[in-house]
GROMACS .gro file of C-alpha atoms in nm:
model
  501
    1MET     CA    1   8.737  10.049   8.642
    2ALA     CA    2   9.006   9.909   8.877
    3LEU     CA    3   9.216  10.163   9.068
    4ARG     CA    4   9.532  10.063   8.882
    5ASP     CA    5   9.366  10.155   8.551
    6GLN     CA    6   9.245  10.498   8.662
    7VAL     CA    7   9.415  10.836   8.634
    8GLN     CA    8   9.691  10.889   8.889
    9LEU     CA    9   9.824  11.209   9.046
   10ILE     CA   10  10.198  11.279   9.074
   11THR     CA   11  10.278  11.508   9.366
   12TYR     CA   12  10.504  11.607   9.649
   13ALA     CA   13  10.315  11.573   9.975
   14ASP     CA   14  10.445  11.903  10.111
   15ARG     CA   15  10.412  12.117   9.798
   16LEU     CA   16  10.046  12.040   9.740
   17ALA     CA   17   9.890  11.956  10.076
   18GLY     CA   18  10.153  12.013  10.347
   19ASP     CA   19  10.209  11.652  10.450
   20LEU     CA   20  10.085  11.297  10.395
   21PRO     CA   21   9.766  11.325  10.605
   22GLY     CA   22   9.685  11.650  10.425
   23LEU     CA   23   9.734  11.480  10.089
   24ALA     CA   24   9.494  11.202  10.189
   25ARG     CA   25   9.230  11.457  10.293
   26LEU     CA   26   9.263  11.647   9.966
   27LEU     CA   27   9.239  11.334   9.749
   28ARG     CA   28   8.927  11.227   9.942
   29SER     CA   29   8.764  11.570   9.923
   30PRO     CA   30   8.440  11.623   9.726
   31GLU     CA   31   8.627  11.839   9.474
   32LEU     CA   32   8.850  11.547   9.371
   33ALA     CA   33   8.598  11.265   9.410
   34GLY     CA   34   8.638  11.020   9.123
   35VAL     CA   35   8.934  11.206   8.970
   36PHE     CA   36   9.240  11.009   9.084
   37GLY     CA   37   9.240  10.638   9.151
   38GLY     CA   38   9.607  10.643   9.240
   39VAL     CA   39   9.880  10.877   9.357
   40HIS     CA   40  10.254  10.874   9.299
   41VAL     CA   41  10.391  11.040   9.611
   42LEU     CA   42  10.733  11.181   9.530
   43PRO     CA   43  11.008  11.110   9.784
   44PHE     CA   44  10.894  11.154  10.143
   45PHE     CA   45  11.199  10.988  10.294
   46THR     CA   46  11.451  11.145  10.530
   47PRO     CA   47  11.518  11.416  10.426
   48PHE     CA   48  11.248  11.512  10.177
   49ASP     CA   49  11.412  11.852  10.118
   50GLY     CA   50  11.775  11.757  10.059
   51ALA     CA   51  12.002  11.854   9.773
   52ASP     CA   52  11.772  11.698   9.510
   53ALA     CA   53  11.419  11.739   9.654
   54GLY     CA   54  11.417  11.398   9.821
   55PHE     CA   55  11.598  11.203   9.550
   56ASP     CA   56  11.909  11.196   9.768
   57PRO     CA   57  11.781  11.006  10.073
   58VAL     CA   58  11.989  10.979  10.386
   59ASP     CA   59  11.757  10.705  10.508
   60HIS     CA   60  11.534  10.550  10.245
   61THR     CA   61  11.351  10.326  10.494
   62HIS     CA   62  11.211  10.607  10.712
   63VAL     CA   63  10.941  10.862  10.639
   64ASP     CA   64  11.053  11.214  10.720
   65PRO     CA   65  10.863  11.288  11.044
   66ARG     CA   66  10.781  11.636  10.915
   67LEU     CA   67  10.559  11.468  10.653
   68GLY     CA   68  10.415  11.179  10.853
   69THR     CA   69  10.477  10.809  10.912
   70TRP     CA   70  10.448  10.476  10.735
   71ASP     CA   71  10.104  10.451  10.896
   72ASP     CA   72  10.002  10.757  10.694
   73VAL     CA   73  10.125  10.587  10.375
   74ARG     CA   74   9.931  10.277  10.480
   75ASP     CA   75   9.619  10.488  10.534
   76LEU     CA   76   9.650  10.649  10.191
   77ALA     CA   77   9.680  10.303  10.035
   78ARG     CA   78   9.336  10.214  10.175
   79THR     CA   79   9.165  10.430   9.913
   80HIS     CA   80   9.425  10.493   9.643
   81ASP     CA   81   9.678  10.291   9.449
   82VAL     CA   82  10.002  10.434   9.593
   83VAL     CA   83  10.320  10.460   9.386
   84VAL     CA   84  10.651  10.516   9.567
   85ASP     CA   85  11.001  10.591   9.438
   86LEU     CA   86  11.280  10.344   9.489
   87ILE     CA   87  11.604  10.527   9.433
   88VAL     CA   88  11.819  10.233   9.332
   89ASN     CA   89  12.115  10.414   9.179
   90HIS     CA   90  12.240  10.624   9.471
   91VAL     CA   91  12.205  10.753   9.825
   92SER     CA   92  12.300  11.079   9.992
   93ALA     CA   93  12.664  11.149  10.063
   94ASP     CA   94  12.536  11.234  10.414
   95SER     CA   95  12.392  10.886  10.473
   96PRO     CA   96  12.526  10.709  10.785
   97ALA     CA   97  12.671  10.431  10.570
   98PHE     CA   98  12.874  10.661  10.345
   99ARG     CA   99  12.982  10.880  10.636
  100ASP     CA  100  13.124  10.566  10.797
  101VAL     CA  101  13.311  10.482  10.476
  102ARG     CA  102  13.453  10.833  10.466
  103GLU     CA  103  13.575  10.787  10.822
  104ARG     CA  104  13.704  10.429  10.806
  105GLY     CA  105  13.766  10.356  10.439
  106ASP     CA  106  13.794   9.988  10.350
  107ALA     CA  107  13.759   9.895  10.719
  108SER     CA  108  13.394  10.006  10.710
  109PRO     CA  109  13.141   9.723  10.675
  110HIS     CA  110  12.965   9.947  10.419
  111ALA     CA  111  13.270   9.994  10.195
  112SER     CA  112  13.152   9.750   9.929
  113MET     CA  113  12.815   9.926   9.901
  114PHE     CA  114  12.957  10.223   9.711
  115LEU     CA  115  13.115  10.239   9.369
  116THR     CA  116  13.449  10.398   9.292
  117MET     CA  117  13.633  10.429   8.964
  118SER     CA  118  13.875  10.154   9.064
  119SER     CA  119  13.601   9.916   9.178
  120VAL     CA  120  13.453   9.932   8.827
  121PHE     CA  121  13.789   9.951   8.648
  122PRO     CA  122  14.026   9.750   8.874
  123GLY     CA  123  14.290   9.738   8.601
  124GLY     CA  124  14.257  10.106   8.520
  125ALA     CA  125  14.047  10.285   8.261
  126THR     CA  126  14.154  10.404   7.918
  127GLU     CA  127  14.046  10.729   7.762
  128ALA     CA  128  13.813  10.527   7.538
  129ASP     CA  129  13.657  10.361   7.845
  130LEU     CA  130  13.585  10.698   8.007
  131THR     CA  131  13.454  10.878   7.701
  132ARG     CA  132  13.219  10.587   7.629
  133ILE     CA  133  13.034  10.635   7.962
  134TYR     CA  134  12.695  10.793   7.902
  135ARG     CA  135  12.590  11.060   8.152
  136PRO     CA  136  12.294  11.302   8.142
  137ARG     CA  137  12.516  11.595   8.242
  138PRO     CA  138  12.849  11.736   8.124
  139GLY     CA  139  13.174  11.586   8.249
  140LEU     CA  140  13.271  11.252   8.399
  141PRO     CA  141  13.069  11.083   8.676
  142PHE     CA  142  13.341  11.091   8.942
  143THR     CA  143  13.400  11.300   9.255
  144PRO     CA  144  13.727  11.291   9.452
  145VAL     CA  145  13.652  11.199   9.814
  146ARG     CA  146  13.887  11.100  10.097
  147LEU     CA  147  13.782  10.753  10.214
  148GLY     CA  148  13.973  10.660  10.525
  149ASP     CA  149  14.340  10.734  10.465
  150ARG     CA  150  14.335  10.782  10.087
  151TRP     CA  151  14.163  10.978   9.814
  152ARG     CA  152  13.929  10.789   9.581
  153TYR     CA  153  13.722  10.876   9.276
  154VAL     CA  154  13.369  10.799   9.396
  155TRP     CA  155  13.111  10.730   9.125
  156THR     CA  156  12.850  11.008   9.124
  157THR     CA  157  12.627  10.988   8.817
  158PHE     CA  158  12.419  11.293   8.902
  159THR     CA  159  12.573  11.522   9.166
  160PRO     CA  160  12.855  11.498   9.424
  161GLN     CA  161  12.582  11.473   9.690
  162GLN     CA  162  12.445  11.150   9.536
  163VAL     CA  163  12.683  10.854   9.568
  164ASP     CA  164  12.621  10.552   9.346
  165ILE     CA  165  12.549  10.210   9.493
  166ASP     CA  166  12.703   9.879   9.389
  167VAL     CA  167  12.373   9.699   9.332
  168HIS     CA  168  12.549   9.362   9.304
  169ALA     CA  169  12.745   9.378   9.629
  170ASP     CA  170  12.590   9.201   9.928
  171ALA     CA  171  12.565   9.531  10.115
  172GLY     CA  172  12.397   9.700   9.818
  173ARG     CA  173  12.148   9.417   9.770
  174ALA     CA  174  12.064   9.412  10.141
  175TYR     CA  175  12.006   9.789  10.138
  176LEU     CA  176  11.771   9.773   9.839
  177THR     CA  177  11.585   9.475   9.987
  178SER     CA  178  11.529   9.666  10.311
  179ILE     CA  179  11.361   9.944  10.111
  180LEU     CA  180  11.139   9.694   9.931
  181ASP     CA  181  11.034   9.545  10.263
  182ALA     CA  182  10.950   9.889  10.404
  183VAL     CA  183  10.727   9.999  10.117
  184ALA     CA  184  10.557   9.660  10.079
  185GLY     CA  185  10.480   9.661  10.450
  186ALA     CA  186  10.303   9.996  10.405
  187GLY     CA  187  10.063   9.858  10.145
  188VAL     CA  188  10.244  10.002   9.842
  189ARG     CA  189  10.183   9.789   9.534
  190LEU     CA  190  10.377   9.979   9.268
  191VAL     CA  191  10.730  10.119   9.289
  192ARG     CA  192  10.908  10.345   9.044
  193LEU     CA  193  11.273  10.259   8.985
  194ASP     CA  194  11.432  10.602   8.967
  195ALA     CA  195  11.730  10.643   8.733
  196VAL     CA  196  11.761  10.265   8.699
  197GLY     CA  197  11.919  10.300   8.355
  198TYR     CA  198  12.243  10.408   8.524
  199ALA     CA  199  12.239  10.151   8.805
  200VAL     CA  200  12.483   9.896   8.660
  201LYS     CA  201  12.835   9.996   8.557
  202THR     CA  202  12.999   9.753   8.317
  203PRO     CA  203  13.355   9.827   8.196
  204GLY     CA  204  13.387   9.886   7.824
  205THR     CA  205  13.024   9.992   7.779
  206THR     CA  206  12.819  10.311   7.802
  207CYS     CA  207  12.713  10.199   8.155
  208PHE     CA  208  12.357  10.286   8.053
  209MET     CA  209  12.077  10.038   7.973
  210THR     CA  210  12.321   9.759   7.894
  211PRO     CA  211  12.230   9.387   7.897
  212GLU     CA  212  12.356   9.384   8.256
  213THR     CA  213  12.108   9.662   8.340
  214PHE     CA  214  11.820   9.458   8.200
  215ALA     CA  215  11.937   9.157   8.405
  216PHE     CA  216  11.936   9.371   8.720
  217ILE     CA  217  11.586   9.501   8.645
  218GLU     CA  218  11.464   9.145   8.591
  219ASP     CA  219  11.618   9.030   8.920
  220PHE     CA  220  11.485   9.328   9.114
  221THR     CA  221  11.139   9.288   8.962
  222ALA     CA  222  11.134   8.925   9.074
  223ARG     CA  223  11.222   9.029   9.430
  224ALA     CA  224  10.951   9.296   9.421
  225ARG     CA  225  10.686   9.054   9.293
  226GLU     CA  226  10.766   8.816   9.578
  227ARG     CA  227  10.638   9.097   9.802
  228GLY     CA  228  10.330   9.171   9.591
  229VAL     CA  229  10.485   9.483   9.436
  230ASP     CA  230  10.495   9.572   9.064
  231VAL     CA  231  10.774   9.774   8.904
  232LEU     CA  232  10.761  10.090   8.692
  233VAL     CA  233  11.089  10.166   8.516
  234GLU     CA  234  11.198  10.529   8.476
  235VAL     CA  235  11.439  10.574   8.186
  236HIS     CA  236  11.484  10.863   7.947
  237ALA     CA  237  11.626  10.704   7.634
  238TYR     CA  238  11.613  10.662   7.258
  239TYR     CA  239  11.261  10.562   7.156
  240GLU     CA  240  11.353  10.215   7.025
  241ARG     CA  241  11.510  10.141   7.361
  242GLN     CA  242  11.186  10.236   7.535
  243VAL     CA  243  11.002   9.982   7.321
  244GLN     CA  244  11.263   9.722   7.414
  245ILE     CA  245  11.234   9.806   7.784
  246GLY     CA  246  10.857   9.771   7.765
  247ARG     CA  247  10.892   9.407   7.665
  248SER     CA  248  11.092   9.329   7.980
  249VAL     CA  249  10.913   9.506   8.264
  250ASP     CA  250  10.574   9.550   8.426
  251LEU     CA  251  10.541   9.916   8.329
  252VAL     CA  252  10.751  10.177   8.148
  253TYR     CA  253  10.699  10.551   8.103
  254ASP     CA  254  10.591  10.692   7.769
  255PHE     CA  255  10.830  10.988   7.778
  256ALA     CA  256  10.805  11.042   7.402
  257LEU     CA  257  10.441  11.149   7.427
  258PRO     CA  258  10.491  11.499   7.581
  259PRO     CA  259  10.731  11.640   7.319
  260LEU     CA  260  10.536  11.479   7.036
  261VAL     CA  261  10.209  11.630   7.157
  262LEU     CA  262  10.375  11.971   7.182
  263HIS     CA  263  10.529  11.934   6.835
  264ALA     CA  264  10.190  11.839   6.689
  265LEU     CA  265  10.009  12.133   6.851
  266TYR     CA  266  10.288  12.377   6.758
  267THR     CA  267  10.303  12.277   6.391
  268GLY     CA  268   9.965  12.123   6.313
  269ASP     CA  269  10.154  11.815   6.192
  270GLY     CA  270  10.061  11.493   6.373
  271ALA     CA  271  10.264  11.251   6.160
  272ALA     CA  272  10.539  11.188   6.418
  273LEU     CA  273  10.283  11.150   6.698
  274VAL     CA  274  10.075  10.902   6.498
  275ARG     CA  275  10.386  10.705   6.407
  276TRP     CA  276  10.473  10.673   6.776
  277LEU     CA  277  10.117  10.576   6.872
  278GLY     CA  278  10.152  10.283   6.635
  279MET     CA  279  10.467  10.141   6.795
  280ARG     CA  280  10.474  10.252   7.160
  281PRO     CA  281  10.465   9.994   7.443
  282ALA     CA  282  10.112   9.905   7.551
  283ASN     CA  283  10.222   9.861   7.914
  284ALA     CA  284  10.301  10.229   7.953
  285VAL     CA  285  10.240  10.504   8.204
  286THR     CA  286  10.144  10.812   8.002
  287VAL     CA  287  10.256  11.157   8.116
  288LEU     CA  288  10.269  11.510   7.981
  289ASP     CA  289  10.446  11.652   8.286
  290THR     CA  290  10.639  11.525   8.585
  291HIS     CA  291  10.860  11.667   8.862
  292ASP     CA  292  11.138  11.677   8.601
  293GLY     CA  293  11.139  11.877   8.281
  294ILE     CA  294  10.992  11.808   7.940
  295GLY     CA  295  11.221  11.546   7.787
  296VAL     CA  296  11.357  11.585   7.436
  297ILE     CA  297  11.611  11.301   7.429
  298ASP     CA  298  11.319  11.059   7.403
  299VAL     CA  299  11.232  11.182   7.053
  300GLY     CA  300  11.582  11.269   6.930
  301ARG     CA  301  11.854  11.063   6.766
  302ASP     CA  302  12.030  10.790   6.965
  303GLN     CA  303  12.305  10.959   7.165
  304THR     CA  304  12.472  10.632   7.265
  305VAL     CA  305  12.580  10.534   6.912
  306GLU     CA  306  12.940  10.415   6.913
  307PRO     CA  307  13.197  10.577   6.681
  308GLY     CA  308  13.180  10.419   6.335
  309GLU     CA  309  12.822  10.298   6.380
  310PRO     CA  310  12.548  10.442   6.158
  311GLU     CA  311  12.338  10.715   6.313
  312ARG     CA  312  11.998  10.611   6.445
  313PRO     CA  313  11.749  10.894   6.377
  314GLY     CA  314  11.480  10.992   6.622
  315LEU     CA  315  11.107  11.043   6.598
  316LEU     CA  316  11.185  11.409   6.530
  317THR     CA  317  11.473  11.545   6.324
  318PRO     CA  318  11.742  11.758   6.492
  319SER     CA  319  11.589  12.073   6.342
  320GLN     CA  320  11.244  11.975   6.468
  321VAL     CA  321  11.386  11.919   6.817
  322ASP     CA  322  11.553  12.261   6.804
  323GLU     CA  323  11.228  12.423   6.690
  324LEU     CA  324  11.040  12.245   6.969
  325VAL     CA  325  11.279  12.374   7.235
  326GLU     CA  326  11.268  12.726   7.094
  327GLY     CA  327  10.889  12.703   7.076
  328ILE     CA  328  10.871  12.624   7.447
  329HIS     CA  329  11.104  12.913   7.528
  330ALA     CA  330  10.896  13.154   7.317
  331ARG     CA  331  10.561  13.050   7.466
  332THR     CA  332  10.693  13.077   7.822
  333GLY     CA  333  10.826  13.426   7.766
  334GLY     CA  334  11.179  13.299   7.813
  335ALA     CA  335  11.112  13.153   8.159
  336SER     CA  336  11.196  12.800   8.042
  337ALA     CA  337  11.524  12.923   7.891
  338ARG     CA  338  11.623  13.076   8.226
  339ALA     CA  339  11.536  12.746   8.399
  340THR     CA  340  11.713  12.508   8.162
  341GLY     CA  341  12.068  12.384   8.113
  342ALA     CA  342  12.363  12.604   8.205
  343ALA     CA  343  12.124  12.886   8.296
  344ALA     CA  344  12.031  12.696   8.615
  345SER     CA  345  12.197  12.449   8.849
  346ASN     CA  346  12.037  12.149   8.675
  347LEU     CA  347  12.264  12.077   8.381
  348ASP     CA  348  12.048  11.803   8.234
  349LEU     CA  349  12.117  11.757   7.867
  350TYR     CA  350  11.776  11.620   7.782
  351GLN     CA  351  11.507  11.829   7.951
  352VAL     CA  352  11.343  12.170   7.918
  353ASN     CA  353  11.213  12.300   8.250
  354SER     CA  354  10.861  12.442   8.226
  355THR     CA  355  10.507  12.363   8.324
  356PHE     CA  356  10.311  12.203   8.042
  357TYR     CA  357  10.042  12.471   8.069
  358ASP     CA  358  10.299  12.745   8.005
  359ALA     CA  359  10.460  12.538   7.726
  360LEU     CA  360  10.127  12.578   7.546
  361GLY     CA  361  10.118  12.952   7.610
  362ARG     CA  362   9.843  12.914   7.874
  363ASP     CA  363   9.598  12.839   7.594
  364ASP     CA  364   9.312  12.657   7.768
  365ALA     CA  365   9.177  12.493   7.452
  366ARG     CA  366   9.514  12.354   7.343
  367TYR     CA  367   9.593  12.247   7.699
  368LEU     CA  368   9.270  12.049   7.732
  369ALA     CA  369   9.323  11.902   7.385
  370ALA     CA  370   9.670  11.784   7.492
  371ARG     CA  371   9.527  11.628   7.808
  372ALA     CA  372   9.253  11.460   7.607
  373VAL     CA  373   9.516  11.305   7.377
  374GLN     CA  374   9.701  11.179   7.685
  375LEU     CA  375   9.386  11.032   7.841
  376PHE     CA  376   9.275  10.866   7.516
  377THR     CA  377   9.619  10.706   7.468
  378PRO     CA  378   9.629  10.350   7.611
  379GLY     CA  379   9.812  10.308   7.940
  380ILE     CA  380   9.791  10.440   8.293
  381PRO     CA  381   9.763  10.822   8.280
  382GLN     CA  382   9.951  11.025   8.539
  383VAL     CA  383   9.895  11.399   8.587
  384TYR     CA  384  10.150  11.609   8.774
  385TYR     CA  385  10.004  11.825   9.051
  386VAL     CA  386  10.103  12.157   8.889
  387GLY     CA  387   9.948  12.038   8.563
  388ALA     CA  388   9.635  11.919   8.742
  389LEU     CA  389   9.585  12.278   8.861
  390ALA     CA  390   9.691  12.427   8.522
  391GLY     CA  391   9.977  12.601   8.696
  392GLY     CA  392  10.220  12.846   8.541
  393ASN     CA  393  10.595  12.869   8.582
  394ASP     CA  394  10.706  12.977   8.929
  395VAL     CA  395  10.977  13.221   8.829
  396ASP     CA  396  10.993  13.364   9.182
  397LEU     CA  397  11.084  13.023   9.326
  398LEU     CA  398  11.338  12.971   9.047
  399GLU     CA  399  11.504  13.304   9.130
  400ARG     CA  400  11.513  13.222   9.503
  401THR     CA  401  11.666  12.877   9.465
  402GLY     CA  402  11.851  12.890   9.135
  403VAL     CA  403  11.731  12.532   9.072
  404GLY     CA  404  11.591  12.501   8.720
  405ARG     CA  405  11.334  12.234   8.797
  406ASP     CA  406  11.180  12.450   9.070
  407VAL     CA  407  11.009  12.654   8.799
  408ASN     CA  408  10.769  12.357   8.775
  409ARG     CA  409  10.756  12.276   9.149
  410HIS     CA  410  10.533  12.544   9.297
  411ARG     CA  411  10.451  12.526   9.668
  412TYR     CA  412  10.074  12.564   9.686
  413THR     CA  413   9.893  12.714   9.984
  414PRO     CA  414   9.546  12.581  10.073
  415ASP     CA  415   9.394  12.904   9.941
  416GLU     CA  416   9.578  12.864   9.609
  417VAL     CA  417   9.452  12.507   9.573
  418ALA     CA  418   9.094  12.616   9.645
  419ALA     CA  419   9.118  12.900   9.392
  420ALA     CA  420   9.264  12.671   9.125
  421LEU     CA  421   8.993  12.407   9.167
  422VAL     CA  422   8.718  12.647   9.058
  423ARG     CA  423   8.896  12.767   8.741
  424PRO     CA  424   8.708  12.649   8.430
  425VAL     CA  425   9.016  12.488   8.274
  426VAL     CA  426   9.085  12.289   8.591
  427ARG     CA  427   8.722  12.183   8.634
  428ALA     CA  428   8.723  12.068   8.271
  429LEU     CA  429   9.042  11.867   8.321
  430LEU     CA  430   8.898  11.698   8.630
  431ALA     CA  431   8.584  11.612   8.429
  432LEU     CA  432   8.804  11.458   8.159
  433CYS     CA  433   8.975  11.245   8.424
  434ARG     CA  434   8.640  11.125   8.560
  435PHE     CA  435   8.533  11.043   8.205
  436ARG     CA  436   8.853  10.843   8.150
  437ASN     CA  437   8.806  10.659   8.482
  438THR     CA  438   8.446  10.551   8.430
  439HIS     CA  439   8.358  10.514   8.063
  440PRO     CA  440   8.383  10.144   7.967
  441ALA     CA  441   8.529  10.221   7.623
  442PHE     CA  442   8.868  10.285   7.785
  443GLY     CA  443   8.892   9.917   7.870
  444GLY     CA  444   8.959   9.843   7.504
  445GLY     CA  445   9.210   9.930   7.237
  446VAL     CA  446   9.259  10.245   7.034
  447GLU     CA  447   9.210  10.332   6.668
  448VAL     CA  448   9.422  10.622   6.542
  449GLY     CA  449   9.356  10.836   6.235
  450LEU     CA  450   9.512  11.145   6.080
  451ALA     CA  451   9.363  11.350   5.795
  452GLY     CA  452   9.556  11.669   5.739
  453SER     CA  453   9.569  11.840   6.077
  454LEU     CA  454   9.275  11.640   6.217
  455LEU     CA  455   9.385  11.373   6.466
  456SER     CA  456   9.130  11.113   6.577
  457LEU     CA  457   9.158  10.864   6.864
  458THR     CA  458   8.879  10.612   6.922
  459ARG     CA  459   8.861  10.380   7.220
  460ARG     CA  460   8.633  10.080   7.183
  461ALA     CA  461   8.535   9.795   7.416
  462ARG     CA  462   8.248   9.579   7.290
  463THR     CA  463   7.957   9.819   7.230
  464ALA     CA  464   8.111  10.106   7.428
  465VAL     CA  465   8.281  10.376   7.218
  466ALA     CA  466   8.452  10.704   7.302
  467SER     CA  467   8.609  10.919   7.030
  468LEU     CA  468   8.830  11.227   7.030
  469ASP     CA  469   8.891  11.455   6.733
  470VAL     CA  470   9.153  11.730   6.763
  471ASP     CA  471   9.234  11.989   6.501
  472LEU     CA  472   9.605  12.022   6.570
  473ALA     CA  473   9.622  12.347   6.379
  474THR     CA  474   9.366  12.525   6.599
  475GLY     CA  475   9.354  12.317   6.918
  476ALA     CA  476   8.979  12.267   6.882
  477ALA     CA  477   8.868  11.931   7.026
  478HIS     CA  478   8.547  11.731   6.993
  479VAL     CA  479   8.445  11.426   7.199
  480THR     CA  480   8.166  11.176   7.131
  481TRP     CA  481   8.063  10.869   7.329
  482THR     CA  482   7.798  10.608   7.375
  483GLY     CA  483   7.591  10.657   7.687
  484ALA     CA  484   7.463  10.394   7.926
  485ASP     CA  485   7.135  10.390   7.734
  486GLY     CA  486   7.311  10.339   7.402
  487ALA     CA  487   7.247  10.694   7.287
  488THR     CA  488   7.532  10.906   7.152
  489GLY     CA  489   7.664  11.195   7.356
  490THR     CA  490   7.873  11.477   7.219
  491CYS     CA  491   8.080  11.772   7.340
  492ASP     CA  492   8.214  12.036   7.102
  493ASP     CA  493   8.409  12.229   7.369
  494LEU     CA  494   8.605  12.047   7.638
  495LEU     CA  495   8.539  12.336   7.877
  496ASP     CA  496   8.176  12.219   7.870
  497LEU     CA  497   8.228  11.845   7.913
  498PRO     CA  498   7.931  11.716   8.118
  499GLY     CA  499   7.970  11.534   8.447
  500THR     CA  500   7.762  11.236   8.341
  501TRP     CA  501   7.753  11.030   8.021
   0.00000   0.00000   0.00000
């Protein structure tokens, strides 16, 4: 199976293997042979340890020398399909360009690169204009900053340390093109557009996933393809919008899958999950966990409905979403509650911060069943590094930093990685990944069935068949497949999945 179609790892270079060369050595080690055909390396730009763990780059075209060089990225791309973040919405307030604008104001050659309230609303904004703006955190997306000789309201969608770019200005386009050139030159063939849903601000709209946003994505994708680079769009949004996005881009995340899998395994009811499996975009990257939290907005009602419009219900009802969130908090012993919302410095309105393993109460059988559902679902599977090692919530790190997402961003030592790789649940997950990478049935479509609490997923390509049955009420999972000799293989306990088939 081609590298692009195999399971991919999501990881920080420093938190799993120290740096980029260390990450390459680990991925090429005997323990991980055949497990990951690709790797999404989370931001390694200067600085990788800023205010938002690398998502606030001062210089997006340079690798932080503490992690390596572009040559190290190029070396990793020799053996793995490398995915890199392009942070198109904002840069660090400490970037040289914005520091110059702070010093010189409109006289700076970079002045047009950054958005202010007045550059989006030159005639002024009404209360209706401002309340219509959609933001993933409380309050308005503006920060007062002195630019040259006057105070301005700078547009800051996420934090005051992350200043939004005018993606249509010549300076903004040139900046984003320089990043594309840097990653393409390092052999990267897939980029993830981080927070792209907020990248275009259009007066009188929600400024989120508007027609103008889609036009920008289309234009940026065309520029990327000219350089041999495909585009993965990262947007947390109402599920119908995800389906719409999937029609317009190379790849889109399936962010509805994680909460629906949890809901199904919590309640024994797979109806919402099966409904989604019947409508989801085929060109999806499937995840259960990422460097962010477990999204709930992706299965809830549409939060961008205008006043007077009818409500658009979600894949789960409001009470089901509430029960899901409380279920995560209960199974994590309250750790996720301490790491989420106003309890931590990340005031995201749509995510619960926890590892997926802890969200399932560290139940190995249910965890492997969840992973099997992910791997049997069509798309490109990505497994977050903490999830790959069946890691628990790092409450100590959370208490040290006060950053909610850090509960799911453990810094592994080499000894911890070695110890995790011999745990039965981890060995079983790695075997599942090898199975997904090599069995020819995964080159075909999927057939989905639900009888009571029994969920079945069958992948079929010509004569090759692989089937998964999961009792959602108990977490028990059963896999069958056709072997190379045509005989049928079977496994009644995922902890015992064989290494050959």
